[in-house]
Tab-separated table of C-alpha atoms in Angstrom:
chain	number	residue	atom	x	y	z
A	1	UNK	CA	122.135	86.849	-117.501
A	2	UNK	CA	123.129	83.458	-115.691
A	3	UNK	CA	120.474	82.584	-113.082
A	4	UNK	CA	122.434	79.573	-111.986
A	5	UNK	CA	126.143	79.829	-111.591
A	6	UNK	CA	129.032	77.166	-110.988
A	7	UNK	CA	132.015	79.090	-110.709
A	8	UNK	CA	134.357	76.280	-110.782
A	9	UNK	CA	134.727	74.682	-114.198
A	10	UNK	CA	136.937	71.883	-112.688
A	11	UNK	CA	137.729	70.432	-109.434
A	12	UNK	CA	140.442	67.705	-108.600
A	13	UNK	CA	139.964	65.612	-105.483
A	14	UNK	CA	141.973	62.681	-104.061
A	15	UNK	CA	140.170	59.368	-103.824
A	16	UNK	CA	138.753	58.760	-100.362
A	17	UNK	CA	138.704	62.590	-99.575
A	18	UNK	CA	135.495	64.982	-99.568
A	19	UNK	CA	134.323	66.519	-102.816
A	20	UNK	CA	132.559	69.948	-102.475
A	21	UNK	CA	130.632	71.205	-105.493
A	22	UNK	CA	129.265	74.733	-105.214
A	23	UNK	CA	126.360	76.445	-106.873
A	24	UNK	CA	124.820	80.069	-106.580
A	25	UNK	CA	121.502	81.321	-107.926
A	26	UNK	CA	119.887	84.609	-108.261
A	27	UNK	CA	116.311	84.062	-109.083
A	28	UNK	CA	114.163	84.050	-105.896
A	29	UNK	CA	111.376	82.304	-107.725
A	30	UNK	CA	113.530	78.958	-107.649
A	31	UNK	CA	112.454	76.747	-104.791
A	32	UNK	CA	113.597	73.341	-106.107
A	33	UNK	CA	117.097	72.423	-106.746
A	34	UNK	CA	118.779	69.351	-108.319
A	35	UNK	CA	122.213	67.981	-109.136
A	36	UNK	CA	122.819	65.985	-112.272
A	37	UNK	CA	125.809	63.889	-113.094
A	38	UNK	CA	127.067	63.475	-116.706
A	39	UNK	CA	129.403	61.099	-118.214
A	40	UNK	CA	130.786	61.508	-121.821
A	41	UNK	CA	128.634	60.474	-124.638
A	42	UNK	CA	125.767	59.976	-122.059
A	43	UNK	CA	122.775	62.186	-120.977
A	44	UNK	CA	122.518	63.712	-117.733
A	45	UNK	CA	121.355	61.464	-114.861
A	46	UNK	CA	119.716	62.685	-111.745
A	47	UNK	CA	121.596	62.457	-108.602
A	48	UNK	CA	119.930	64.258	-105.669
A	49	UNK	CA	117.520	67.221	-105.072
A	50	UNK	CA	116.334	69.633	-102.329
A	51	UNK	CA	113.281	71.599	-101.777
A	52	UNK	CA	113.410	75.209	-100.361
A	53	UNK	CA	111.763	74.091	-97.327
A	54	UNK	CA	114.685	72.120	-96.237
A	55	UNK	CA	118.391	72.996	-95.777
A	56	UNK	CA	119.798	69.558	-96.095
A	57	UNK	CA	119.145	66.236	-98.003
A	58	UNK	CA	121.231	63.248	-97.760
A	59	UNK	CA	121.483	60.243	-99.923
A	60	UNK	CA	124.184	57.605	-99.220
A	61	UNK	CA	127.564	59.329	-100.038
A	62	UNK	CA	125.823	62.510	-101.427
A	63	UNK	CA	124.453	65.373	-99.425
A	64	UNK	CA	123.064	68.655	-100.769
A	65	UNK	CA	122.924	71.767	-98.351
A	66	UNK	CA	120.971	74.816	-99.184
A	67	UNK	CA	121.537	78.314	-97.682
A	68	UNK	CA	118.458	80.311	-99.073
A	69	UNK	CA	119.578	83.659	-97.455
A	70	UNK	CA	122.884	83.446	-99.504
A	71	UNK	CA	121.171	81.704	-102.449
A	72	UNK	CA	123.807	79.019	-102.284
A	73	UNK	CA	123.873	75.490	-102.452
A	74	UNK	CA	126.563	72.718	-102.287
A	75	UNK	CA	126.894	68.929	-103.014
A	76	UNK	CA	129.154	67.030	-100.833
A	77	UNK	CA	130.563	63.581	-101.999
A	78	UNK	CA	132.150	61.630	-99.352
A	79	UNK	CA	134.190	59.416	-99.528
A	80	UNK	CA	134.902	60.155	-103.316
A	81	UNK	CA	135.344	57.429	-105.625
A	82	UNK	CA	136.885	57.191	-108.998
A	83	UNK	CA	133.418	56.526	-110.594
A	84	UNK	CA	132.426	59.888	-109.176
A	85	UNK	CA	134.568	61.442	-111.946
A	86	UNK	CA	132.121	63.288	-114.245
A	87	UNK	CA	130.480	66.767	-114.932
A	88	UNK	CA	127.998	67.833	-112.299
A	89	UNK	CA	125.345	70.135	-113.104
A	90	UNK	CA	123.472	72.256	-110.762
A	91	UNK	CA	119.712	72.879	-111.817
A	92	UNK	CA	116.860	75.055	-110.348
A	93	UNK	CA	113.172	74.771	-110.758
A	94	UNK	CA	109.826	76.668	-109.784
A	95	UNK	CA	107.119	73.934	-109.307
A	96	UNK	CA	104.559	76.663	-108.504
A	97	UNK	CA	104.555	77.542	-112.251
A	98	UNK	CA	103.488	74.110	-112.992
A	99	UNK	CA	106.915	72.990	-114.168
A	100	UNK	CA	106.460	74.631	-117.586
A	101	UNK	CA	109.338	76.879	-117.493
A	102	UNK	CA	111.894	73.823	-117.508
A	103	UNK	CA	115.093	73.481	-115.544
A	104	UNK	CA	117.633	76.298	-115.332
A	105	UNK	CA	121.172	74.730	-115.342
A	106	UNK	CA	124.713	75.843	-114.511
A	107	UNK	CA	127.491	75.589	-116.786
A	108	UNK	CA	128.753	72.433	-114.881
A	109	UNK	CA	131.731	71.389	-112.780
A	110	UNK	CA	133.933	68.638	-113.935
A	111	UNK	CA	134.945	66.597	-110.868
A	112	UNK	CA	138.110	64.520	-111.392
A	113	UNK	CA	138.951	61.877	-108.742
A	114	UNK	CA	142.578	61.059	-108.625
A	115	UNK	CA	143.756	57.551	-107.273
B	1	UNK	CA	111.474	49.491	-118.501
B	2	UNK	CA	112.660	51.357	-121.699
B	3	UNK	CA	114.547	54.460	-121.219
B	4	UNK	CA	114.475	57.574	-123.443
B	5	UNK	CA	116.058	57.015	-126.665
B	6	UNK	CA	117.065	59.636	-129.401
B	7	UNK	CA	117.735	59.555	-132.990
B	8	UNK	CA	119.920	60.251	-134.953
B	9	UNK	CA	122.945	60.244	-132.486
B	10	UNK	CA	125.097	62.431	-134.950
B	11	UNK	CA	124.113	64.571	-137.992
B	12	UNK	CA	125.755	67.222	-140.034
B	13	UNK	CA	123.749	69.943	-141.842
B	14	UNK	CA	124.352	73.041	-143.791
B	15	UNK	CA	123.378	76.561	-142.915
B	16	UNK	CA	119.759	77.274	-143.932
B	17	UNK	CA	118.786	73.620	-144.039
B	18	UNK	CA	115.941	71.958	-141.781
B	19	UNK	CA	116.458	69.090	-139.279
B	20	UNK	CA	114.177	66.927	-137.445
B	21	UNK	CA	115.380	65.180	-134.195
B	22	UNK	CA	113.197	62.329	-132.486
B	23	UNK	CA	112.748	61.199	-129.022
B	24	UNK	CA	110.995	58.110	-127.567
B	25	UNK	CA	110.109	58.796	-124.005
B	26	UNK	CA	110.485	56.503	-121.019
B	27	UNK	CA	107.491	54.193	-120.404
B	28	UNK	CA	104.788	55.757	-118.370
B	29	UNK	CA	105.981	59.320	-118.855
B	30	UNK	CA	103.610	61.854	-120.378
B	31	UNK	CA	105.851	64.988	-120.533
B	32	UNK	CA	108.714	65.382	-122.996
B	33	UNK	CA	111.084	68.656	-122.733
B	34	UNK	CA	113.960	69.500	-124.993
B	35	UNK	CA	117.348	71.098	-124.089
B	36	UNK	CA	120.155	72.599	-126.230
B	37	UNK	CA	123.697	72.126	-124.846
B	38	UNK	CA	126.280	74.126	-126.703
B	39	UNK	CA	129.914	73.487	-126.090
B	40	UNK	CA	131.070	74.193	-122.428
B	41	UNK	CA	127.599	75.289	-121.379
B	42	UNK	CA	124.827	73.683	-119.497
B	43	UNK	CA	121.711	72.562	-120.998
B	44	UNK	CA	119.283	75.308	-122.088
B	45	UNK	CA	115.415	74.817	-121.971
B	46	UNK	CA	113.946	74.756	-125.417
B	47	UNK	CA	110.378	73.809	-124.930
B	48	UNK	CA	108.162	71.238	-122.990
B	49	UNK	CA	105.121	69.174	-124.390
B	50	UNK	CA	102.501	67.793	-121.977
B	51	UNK	CA	99.756	65.621	-123.469
B	52	UNK	CA	100.532	66.687	-126.913
B	53	UNK	CA	100.660	70.344	-126.320
B	54	UNK	CA	103.390	72.709	-125.742
B	55	UNK	CA	102.983	74.108	-122.258
B	56	UNK	CA	106.292	75.980	-121.667
B	57	UNK	CA	108.962	77.443	-123.836
B	58	UNK	CA	112.265	78.906	-123.178
B	59	UNK	CA	114.222	81.716	-125.161
B	60	UNK	CA	114.328	80.097	-128.268
B	61	UNK	CA	113.056	81.675	-131.744
B	62	UNK	CA	109.889	80.177	-133.377
B	63	UNK	CA	112.099	78.442	-136.075
B	64	UNK	CA	112.490	75.862	-133.123
B	65	UNK	CA	109.234	73.881	-133.162
B	66	UNK	CA	107.994	70.493	-131.865
B	67	UNK	CA	105.569	67.782	-131.663
B	68	UNK	CA	104.353	65.368	-129.169
B	69	UNK	CA	102.530	62.131	-130.505
B	70	UNK	CA	99.725	60.112	-128.646
B	71	UNK	CA	102.415	57.529	-127.614
B	72	UNK	CA	104.328	60.551	-125.919
B	73	UNK	CA	107.146	60.291	-128.470
B	74	UNK	CA	108.241	63.670	-129.699
B	75	UNK	CA	110.140	65.550	-132.297
B	76	UNK	CA	112.179	68.699	-132.340
B	77	UNK	CA	112.300	70.647	-135.724
B	78	UNK	CA	114.772	73.395	-136.373
B	79	UNK	CA	114.314	75.358	-139.601
B	80	UNK	CA	116.691	77.853	-141.313
B	81	UNK	CA	119.757	76.576	-139.525
B	82	UNK	CA	122.452	78.745	-138.213
B	83	UNK	CA	126.157	77.918	-137.378
B	84	UNK	CA	125.063	78.699	-133.675
B	85	UNK	CA	122.608	75.871	-133.634
B	86	UNK	CA	125.415	73.400	-133.563
B	87	UNK	CA	125.021	71.638	-130.152
B	88	UNK	CA	123.871	68.584	-128.316
B	89	UNK	CA	120.244	68.385	-128.268
B	90	UNK	CA	118.795	66.520	-125.338
B	91	UNK	CA	115.358	65.029	-124.791
B	92	UNK	CA	114.072	64.323	-121.314
B	93	UNK	CA	110.829	62.808	-120.350
B	94	UNK	CA	109.236	62.955	-116.979
B	95	UNK	CA	105.825	62.784	-115.078
B	96	UNK	CA	104.279	66.080	-115.935
B	97	UNK	CA	101.663	68.637	-114.788
B	98	UNK	CA	101.758	69.975	-111.213
B	99	UNK	CA	103.302	66.845	-109.798
B	100	UNK	CA	106.651	67.438	-111.698
B	101	UNK	CA	109.341	67.931	-109.297
B	102	UNK	CA	111.849	68.663	-112.034
B	103	UNK	CA	113.526	65.296	-111.915
B	104	UNK	CA	113.925	64.396	-115.640
B	105	UNK	CA	115.156	61.395	-117.483
B	106	UNK	CA	117.611	62.386	-120.316
B	107	UNK	CA	118.471	60.396	-123.515
B	108	UNK	CA	122.020	60.542	-124.651
B	109	UNK	CA	121.327	63.337	-127.042
B	110	UNK	CA	121.634	64.043	-130.768
B	111	UNK	CA	124.819	66.063	-131.779
B	112	UNK	CA	124.138	68.272	-134.485
B	113	UNK	CA	126.749	70.148	-136.526
B	114	UNK	CA	125.912	73.015	-138.859
B	115	UNK	CA	128.519	73.861	-141.546
């Protein structure tokens, strides 16, 4: 039973345009969400996060939107750059549990930025 | 500042054997967690160690065990290897306890192949 779902295995976007990566979750206990980026042969690196008390968090070209009623979040990258080509993982977390349950990850979306 | 380092980077074992994977956490971090990433999947939480004690565990059998040492480095041990244990094993460090916001710093991983 997947609690965090990324339904698009891959996404191709033209350089300079907006990339939108989507993520859905089923567990109402999750109240903190993160996006990680992974290049081949490297470990995932933290990109941006959002707490459930917010509906938007912005950091430079990256913005994460959270819709709690729909249990949906999205990552917007604008403008998209060639270096953004990577696998993006959505992850969820319940800090009220003291963090001992770890992160629950989706399967990832492979973003390809075309010149 | 030294990042998370893992060893070995690649290894091949046969079914039934035992394996030990090692991880040095990032300077200043007292929590280490381990994740298994099978091909085409997102990382799955195995367990977490905080101040040398396991304080969280995912849905993995007891043949997956670990240790955390006083310098916060860690080991993951897997006994009686099965073919399905073939995966990338990721170690991540963080500042733990209730202050943990879920932001993890990952190593590059150890790729285990079980034949």
